[in-house]
C-alpha atoms as one frame of an Amber mdcrd trajectory, in Angstrom:
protein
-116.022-149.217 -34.238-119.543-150.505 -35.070-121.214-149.104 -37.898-123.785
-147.995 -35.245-120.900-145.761 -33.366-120.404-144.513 -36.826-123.762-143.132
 -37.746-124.165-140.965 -34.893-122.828-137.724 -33.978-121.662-137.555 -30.083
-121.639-134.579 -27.953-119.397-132.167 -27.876-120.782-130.341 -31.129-123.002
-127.330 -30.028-123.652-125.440 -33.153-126.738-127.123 -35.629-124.431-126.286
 -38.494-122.060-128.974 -36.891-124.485-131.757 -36.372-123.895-135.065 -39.034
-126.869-134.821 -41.504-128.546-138.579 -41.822-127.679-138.315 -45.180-123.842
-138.311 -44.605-124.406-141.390 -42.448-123.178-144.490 -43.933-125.921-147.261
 -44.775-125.667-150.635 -42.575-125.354-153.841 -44.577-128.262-155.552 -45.835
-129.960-159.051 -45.624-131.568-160.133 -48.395-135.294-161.161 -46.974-136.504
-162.244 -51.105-136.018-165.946 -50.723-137.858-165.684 -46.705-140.824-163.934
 -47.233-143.151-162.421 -49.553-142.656-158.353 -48.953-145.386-156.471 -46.744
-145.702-153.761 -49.122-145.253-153.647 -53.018-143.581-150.792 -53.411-141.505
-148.526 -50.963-143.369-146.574 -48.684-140.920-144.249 -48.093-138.328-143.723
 -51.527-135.107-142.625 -51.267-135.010-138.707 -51.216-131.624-136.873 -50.588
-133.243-133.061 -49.895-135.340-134.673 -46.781-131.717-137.220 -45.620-130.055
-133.637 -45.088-133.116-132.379 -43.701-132.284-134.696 -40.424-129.787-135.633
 -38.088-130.090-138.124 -34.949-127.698-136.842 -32.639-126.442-137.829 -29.099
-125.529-135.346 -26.292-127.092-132.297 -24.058-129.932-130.342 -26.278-129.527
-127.398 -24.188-125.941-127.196 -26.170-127.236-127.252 -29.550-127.517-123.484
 -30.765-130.653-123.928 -33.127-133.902-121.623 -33.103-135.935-124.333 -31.198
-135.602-126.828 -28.973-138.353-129.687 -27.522-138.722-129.927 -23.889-140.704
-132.895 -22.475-142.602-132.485 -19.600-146.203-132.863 -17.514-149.228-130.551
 -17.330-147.862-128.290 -15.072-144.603-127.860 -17.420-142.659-128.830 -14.133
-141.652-132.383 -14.209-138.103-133.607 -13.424-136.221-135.131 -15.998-132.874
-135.602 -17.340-133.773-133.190 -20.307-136.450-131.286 -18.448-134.298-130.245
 -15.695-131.480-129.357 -18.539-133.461-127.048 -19.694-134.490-125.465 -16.376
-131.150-125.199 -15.261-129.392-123.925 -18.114-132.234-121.508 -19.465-132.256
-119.683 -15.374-134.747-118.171 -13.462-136.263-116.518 -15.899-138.191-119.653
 -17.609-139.266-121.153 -13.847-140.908-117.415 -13.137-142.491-116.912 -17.114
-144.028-120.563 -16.219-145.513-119.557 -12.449-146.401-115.740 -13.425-148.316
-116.826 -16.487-149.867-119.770 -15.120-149.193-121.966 -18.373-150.335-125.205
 -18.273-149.943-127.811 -21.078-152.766-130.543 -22.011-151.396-134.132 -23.145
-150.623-134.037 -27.117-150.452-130.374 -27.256-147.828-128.028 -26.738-146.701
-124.113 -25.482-144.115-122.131 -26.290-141.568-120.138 -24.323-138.501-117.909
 -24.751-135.122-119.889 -24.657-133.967-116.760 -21.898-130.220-118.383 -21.390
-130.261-120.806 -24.025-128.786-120.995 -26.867-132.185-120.900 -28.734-134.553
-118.558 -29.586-138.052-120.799 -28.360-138.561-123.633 -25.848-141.468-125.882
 -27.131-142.539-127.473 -24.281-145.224-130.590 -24.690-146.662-133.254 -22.321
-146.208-136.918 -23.967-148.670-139.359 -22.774-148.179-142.184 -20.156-147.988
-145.742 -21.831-150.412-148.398 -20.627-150.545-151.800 -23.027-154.177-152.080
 -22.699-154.512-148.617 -24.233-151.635-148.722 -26.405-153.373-147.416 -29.589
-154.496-144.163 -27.194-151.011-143.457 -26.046-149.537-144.017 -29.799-152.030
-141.790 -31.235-151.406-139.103 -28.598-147.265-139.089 -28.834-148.058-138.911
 -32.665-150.131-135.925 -31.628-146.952-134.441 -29.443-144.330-134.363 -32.316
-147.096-133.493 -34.607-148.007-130.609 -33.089-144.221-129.382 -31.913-143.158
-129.419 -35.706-146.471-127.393 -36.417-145.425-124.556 -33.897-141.594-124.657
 -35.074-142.860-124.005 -38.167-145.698-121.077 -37.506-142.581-119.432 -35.325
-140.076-119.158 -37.995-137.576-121.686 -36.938-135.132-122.648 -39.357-133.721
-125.764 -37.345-135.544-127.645 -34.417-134.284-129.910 -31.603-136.519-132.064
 -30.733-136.017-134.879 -28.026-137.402-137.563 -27.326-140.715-137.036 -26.233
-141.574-140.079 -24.768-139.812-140.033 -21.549-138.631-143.823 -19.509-141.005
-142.618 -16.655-143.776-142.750 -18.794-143.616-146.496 -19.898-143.103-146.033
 -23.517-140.991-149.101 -25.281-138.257-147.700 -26.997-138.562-149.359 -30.295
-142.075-147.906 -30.448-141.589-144.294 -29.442-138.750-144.097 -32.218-141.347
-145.638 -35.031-143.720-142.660 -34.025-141.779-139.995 -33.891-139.444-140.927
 -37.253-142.435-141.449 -39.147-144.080-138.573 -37.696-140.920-136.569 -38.796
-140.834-138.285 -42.284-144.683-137.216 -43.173-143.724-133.770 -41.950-141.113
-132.908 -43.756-142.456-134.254 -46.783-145.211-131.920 -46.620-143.476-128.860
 -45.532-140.415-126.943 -46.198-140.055-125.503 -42.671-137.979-126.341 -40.260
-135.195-127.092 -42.745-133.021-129.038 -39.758-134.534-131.645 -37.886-132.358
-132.720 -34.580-133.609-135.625 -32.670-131.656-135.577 -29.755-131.020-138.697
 -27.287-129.936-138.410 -23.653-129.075-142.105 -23.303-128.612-145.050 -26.697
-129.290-143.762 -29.765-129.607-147.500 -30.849-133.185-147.845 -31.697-133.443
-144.433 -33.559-130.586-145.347 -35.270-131.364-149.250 -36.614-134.797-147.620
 -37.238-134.212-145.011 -39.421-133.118-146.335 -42.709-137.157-147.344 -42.780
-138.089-144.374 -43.107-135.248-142.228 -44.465-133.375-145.005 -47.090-130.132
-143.655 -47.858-130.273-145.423 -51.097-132.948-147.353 -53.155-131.749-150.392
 -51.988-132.562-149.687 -48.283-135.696-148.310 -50.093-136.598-151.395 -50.988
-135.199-153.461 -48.279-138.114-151.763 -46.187-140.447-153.373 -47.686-139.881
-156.375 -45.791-139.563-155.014 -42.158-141.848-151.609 -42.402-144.939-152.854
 -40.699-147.340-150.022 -39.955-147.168-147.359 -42.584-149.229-145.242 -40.712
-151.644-142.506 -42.558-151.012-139.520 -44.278-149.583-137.290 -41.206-147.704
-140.301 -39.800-150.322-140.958 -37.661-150.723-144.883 -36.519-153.245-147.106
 -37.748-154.990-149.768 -36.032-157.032-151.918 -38.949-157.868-154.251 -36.191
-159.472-151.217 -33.858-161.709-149.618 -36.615-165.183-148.073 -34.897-168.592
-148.876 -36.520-171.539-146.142 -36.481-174.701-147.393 -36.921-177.253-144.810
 -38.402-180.463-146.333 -36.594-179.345-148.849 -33.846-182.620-149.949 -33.458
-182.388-151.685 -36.944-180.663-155.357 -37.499-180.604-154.982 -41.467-177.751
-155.945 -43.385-178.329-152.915 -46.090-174.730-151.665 -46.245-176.102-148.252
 -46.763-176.972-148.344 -42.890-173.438-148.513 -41.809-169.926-147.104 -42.593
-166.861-146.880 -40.785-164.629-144.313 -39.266-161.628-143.829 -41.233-157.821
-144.327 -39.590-157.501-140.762 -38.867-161.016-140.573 -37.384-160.064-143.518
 -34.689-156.628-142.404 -33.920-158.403-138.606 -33.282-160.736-140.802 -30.736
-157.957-142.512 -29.480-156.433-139.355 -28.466-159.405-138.033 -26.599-159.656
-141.342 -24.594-156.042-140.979 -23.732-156.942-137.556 -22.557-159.692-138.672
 -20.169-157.424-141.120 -18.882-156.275-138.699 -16.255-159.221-136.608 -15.497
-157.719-134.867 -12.157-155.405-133.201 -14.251-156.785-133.376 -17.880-160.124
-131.535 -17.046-158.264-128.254 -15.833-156.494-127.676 -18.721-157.128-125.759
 -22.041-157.505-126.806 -25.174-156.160-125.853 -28.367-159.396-125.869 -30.218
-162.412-125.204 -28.579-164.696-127.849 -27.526-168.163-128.117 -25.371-168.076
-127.049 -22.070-168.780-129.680 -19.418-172.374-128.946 -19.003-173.211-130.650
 -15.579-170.008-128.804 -13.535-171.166-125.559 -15.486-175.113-125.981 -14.900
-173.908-126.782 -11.060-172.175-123.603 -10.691-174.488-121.484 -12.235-177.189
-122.711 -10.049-174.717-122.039  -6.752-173.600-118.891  -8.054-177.705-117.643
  -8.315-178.382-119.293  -4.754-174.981-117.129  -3.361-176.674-113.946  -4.970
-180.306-114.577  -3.594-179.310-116.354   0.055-178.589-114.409   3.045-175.064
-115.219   4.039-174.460-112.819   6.352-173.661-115.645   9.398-170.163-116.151
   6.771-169.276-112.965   6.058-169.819-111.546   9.236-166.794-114.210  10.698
-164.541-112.215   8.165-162.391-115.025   7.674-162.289-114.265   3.661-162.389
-110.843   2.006-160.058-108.795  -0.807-157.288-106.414   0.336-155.765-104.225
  -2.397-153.264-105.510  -5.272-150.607-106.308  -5.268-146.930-104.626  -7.329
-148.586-105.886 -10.793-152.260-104.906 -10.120-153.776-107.984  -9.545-156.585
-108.204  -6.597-155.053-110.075  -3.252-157.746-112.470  -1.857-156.794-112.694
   2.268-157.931-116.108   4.050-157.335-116.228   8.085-157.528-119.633   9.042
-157.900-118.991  12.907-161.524-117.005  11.840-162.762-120.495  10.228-164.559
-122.185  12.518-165.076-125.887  11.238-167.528-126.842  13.880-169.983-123.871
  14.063-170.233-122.836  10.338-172.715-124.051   7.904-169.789-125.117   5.181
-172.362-125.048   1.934-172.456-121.587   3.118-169.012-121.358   3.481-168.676
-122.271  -0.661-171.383-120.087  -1.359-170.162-116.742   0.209-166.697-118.185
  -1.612-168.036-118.005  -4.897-169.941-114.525  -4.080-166.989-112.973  -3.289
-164.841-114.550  -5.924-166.525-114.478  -8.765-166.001-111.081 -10.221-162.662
-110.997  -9.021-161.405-114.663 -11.318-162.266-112.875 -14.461-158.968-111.510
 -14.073-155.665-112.544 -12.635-155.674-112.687  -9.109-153.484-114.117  -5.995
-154.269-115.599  -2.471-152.801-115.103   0.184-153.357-117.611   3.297-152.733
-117.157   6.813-152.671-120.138   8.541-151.413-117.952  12.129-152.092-119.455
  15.537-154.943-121.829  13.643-155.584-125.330  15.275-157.119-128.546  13.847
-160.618-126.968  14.653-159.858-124.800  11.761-158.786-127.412   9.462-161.195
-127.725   6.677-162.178-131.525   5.714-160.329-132.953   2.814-163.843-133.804
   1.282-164.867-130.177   1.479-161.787-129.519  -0.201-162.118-131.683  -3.086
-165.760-130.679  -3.360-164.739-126.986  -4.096-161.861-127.974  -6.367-164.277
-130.090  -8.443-167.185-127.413  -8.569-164.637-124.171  -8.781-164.707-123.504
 -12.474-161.606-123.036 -14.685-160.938-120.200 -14.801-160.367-120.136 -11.140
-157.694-122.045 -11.677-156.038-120.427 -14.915-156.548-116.780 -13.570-154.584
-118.105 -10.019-151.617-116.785 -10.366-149.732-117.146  -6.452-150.844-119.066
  -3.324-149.213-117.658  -0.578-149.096-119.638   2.776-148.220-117.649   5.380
-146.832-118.942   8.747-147.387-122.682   7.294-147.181-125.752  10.059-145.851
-129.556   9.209-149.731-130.303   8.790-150.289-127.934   6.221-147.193-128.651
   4.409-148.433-131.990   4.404-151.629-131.420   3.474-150.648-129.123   0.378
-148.145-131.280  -1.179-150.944-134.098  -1.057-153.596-131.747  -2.499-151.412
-130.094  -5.251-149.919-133.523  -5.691-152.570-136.113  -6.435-155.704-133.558
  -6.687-154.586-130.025  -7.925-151.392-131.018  -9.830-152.302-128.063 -12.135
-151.946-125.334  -9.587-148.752-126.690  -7.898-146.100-124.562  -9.109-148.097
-121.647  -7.861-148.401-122.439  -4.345-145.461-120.781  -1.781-144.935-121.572
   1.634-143.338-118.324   3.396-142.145-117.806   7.106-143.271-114.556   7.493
-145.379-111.947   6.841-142.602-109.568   5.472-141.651-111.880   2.615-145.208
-110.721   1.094-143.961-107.528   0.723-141.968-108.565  -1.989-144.881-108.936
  -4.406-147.026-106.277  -2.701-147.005-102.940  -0.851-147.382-103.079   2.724
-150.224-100.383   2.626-152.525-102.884  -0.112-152.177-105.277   2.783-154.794
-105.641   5.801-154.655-108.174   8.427-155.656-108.559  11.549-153.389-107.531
  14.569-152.923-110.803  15.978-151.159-111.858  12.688-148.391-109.437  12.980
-147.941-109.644  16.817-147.040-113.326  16.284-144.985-112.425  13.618-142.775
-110.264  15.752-142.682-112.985  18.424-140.941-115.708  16.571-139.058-112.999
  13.612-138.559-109.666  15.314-138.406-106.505  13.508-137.860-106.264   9.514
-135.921-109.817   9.394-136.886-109.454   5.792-136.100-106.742   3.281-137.920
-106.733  -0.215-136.027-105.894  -3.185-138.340-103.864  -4.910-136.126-102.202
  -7.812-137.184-103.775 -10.815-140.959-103.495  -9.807
């Protein structure tokens, strides 16, 4: 057995108590780099400390096994992607997770991180966080921002209490990230933390697959002895700052106080620090994807996009002052009660939108008249896409132009989408939309066969539509095919 197989802990151990500490891990031989090379540092980086070695363990197996207060889930913006550890979670954690996710609407920016109950687990908190995608021309973006991710997940297991933490691997294959690199960030990420702070006490880093890198990595950052303290010296490259954060000496940003001056006076230029250009890194990692990026919210505030708000302040003051009468008239969009938890049901009827005879610009203005006081709040849709042809079908650039102009908090207040009576085109068409456009608002969009599955999430007397809706209902579902279980409403 390799001293590798040694050092880590395999699955089937479930309890934290259980899991190998690092510090009970036996140190690999050493080669003696004196007589090679001068060292790159003169003095450890990281000494030898036995109170932060039983702080952490590097463990191999199933995190949804581990019976900790915390565990890390990896995932995308919409807190929906399909991994191996990502769909762990889902499945072992039940229902209950998939419908806190939809009913609340929580989204996750890239870096950051939110927090659910474990429900089935056997933890008390899901930390869920979105690690960046890794591109080599942007490498020091994509570093800064997984630093960012583990970062920010030992920050919230430490405001909620938790005594011992799980965290995966954040950096999942699908997202490009070299393997040797995602374990640098996140151990010396995890060093710097605990360091600093007392809480979590138990650090798990949990591997689905080879714990190999992690593993011939570690002793850089947590020596098990002062020789492997000093042995560091030679192989540690990148130190990184005081947080653990990466540095990029080669990548540092000049400000120059008045650019319309040449002088060499030192005094009229300084440089960003490290921390400064990683922070501005991450920001230009985050406007890498600006489909999905934009619609998200931020931890701490920042300026609001002045040009999409400016434009919808002007449309929303045109929507009050216009006549619009020629849209609402067609009664193709209006409210209809609430539904079981209160919120206002929004009622679209596709065969009443008629693409060739309606002024569209209209057609977004009376939208956001008759919208806007209801998206303060939570609210649902409900679309009925009944006996509509393809002279209903709105254009896909229409579309996109409302997406884009639509504030968010139409988006974070959306709570359900509910396509009624849905054809092969517009299950086509939404998958596309929610896909590559609207990823943020995917998990809340439902396809249903039938009018009575509504009732489920709404009384039948807070719901008006038109006759014809029904009568084809009947035709192709009969009578009650559909009973709601209303008990625990």
């Amino acid at each position: 057995m390799t001293v590798l197989e040694c050092s880590v802990m395999r699955a089937p151990a479930s309890v934290a108590t259980g899991v190998q500490r690092w510090s009970q891990t036996t140190p690999a031989p050493l080669t003696d780099y004196a007589a090679r090379a001068k060292p790159l540092h003169a003095s450890p980086v990281f000494p030898y400390d036995e109170h932060i070695n039983q702080r952490l363990a590097i463990w191999q197996g199933d995190i949804s096994t581990l019976e900790v207060d915390a565990i890390t889930n990896t995932t995308d913006e919409t807190l929906t992607e399909c991994n191996s550890v990502s769909e762990r979670i889902m499945q072992v954690a039940g229902p209950d997770l998939k419908e806190e996710i939809i009913t609340r609407g929580l989204e996750c920016r890239t870096g950051e991180v939110v927090v659910t109950s474990g429900f089935a687990l056997s933890c008390r908190h899901i930390i869920h966080t979105v690690s960046p995608k890794y591109v080599d021309k942007y490498h020091t973006a994509a570093e800064s921002s997984l630093h960012n991710c583990y970062k920010n997940v030992l920050h919230r297991a430490r405001e909620l209490g938790a005594r011992s933490l799980a965290l995966c691997t954040i950096a999942s294959p699908r997202k490009n990230f070299p393997p040797d690199l995602s374990a640098h960030t996140a151990l010396r990420t995890v060093r710097r933390y605990l360091e600093l702070n007392q809480y979590p006490q138990l650090v798990i880093i949990c591997c689905t697959s080879e714990a190999g890198p992690l593993l011939a990595l570690a002793p850089l950052y947590f020596p098990r002895d002062a020789r492997e303290a000093d042995a560091a010296r030679w192989r540690l490259k990148d130190a990184g700052g005081p947080e653990g954060q990466p540095c990029h000496h080669d990548r540092r940003i000049r400000i120059i106080h008045n650019p319309h001056s040449h002088t060499d006076n030192a005094e009229d230029e300084t440089s960003l620090d490290d921390e400064t250009a990683a922070e501005a890194a991450a920001a230009f990692a985050r406007a890498c994807s600006p489909d999905t990026q934009l619609l998200l919210p931020a931890a701490q505030p920042r300026p609001p996009l002045r040009y999409d708000t400016d434009q919808y302040e002007r449309l929303l003051r045109r929507a009050r002052s216009e006549d619009l009468s020629e849209v609402s008239g067609i009664g193709c969009l209006y409210q209809s009660g609430v539904d079981r938890l209160g919120r206002p049901v929004v009622v679209f009827i596709g065969k009443w939108f008629p693409i060739t005879e309606i002024d569209l610009d209209k057609a977004l203005l009376y939208l956001i008249k008759l919208l806007d006081p209801i998206v303060r709040g939570d609210y649902v849709i409900a679309y009925f896409h009944t006996l509509a042809s393809s002279n209903n079908h709105p254009p896909f650039s229409w579309l996109k132009e409302v997406y884009t102009v639509l504030p968010y908090k139409y988006k974070k207040n959306l709570k359900a989408f509910y396509i009624v009576h849905p054809t092969f085109w517009t299950k086509m068409m939404t998958w596309w939309f929610t896909t590559f456009m609207a990823p943020a608002i995917k998990a809340k969009v439902h396809t249903l066969p039938g009018v009575e599955y509504l009732y489920s999430v709404m009384a039948r007397d807070q719901l008006e539509v038109p006759a014809f809706v029904t009568e084809y209902d009947m035709t192709i579902n009969g009578l009650h095919y559909f009973q709601p279980d209303t008990s625990n409403t």
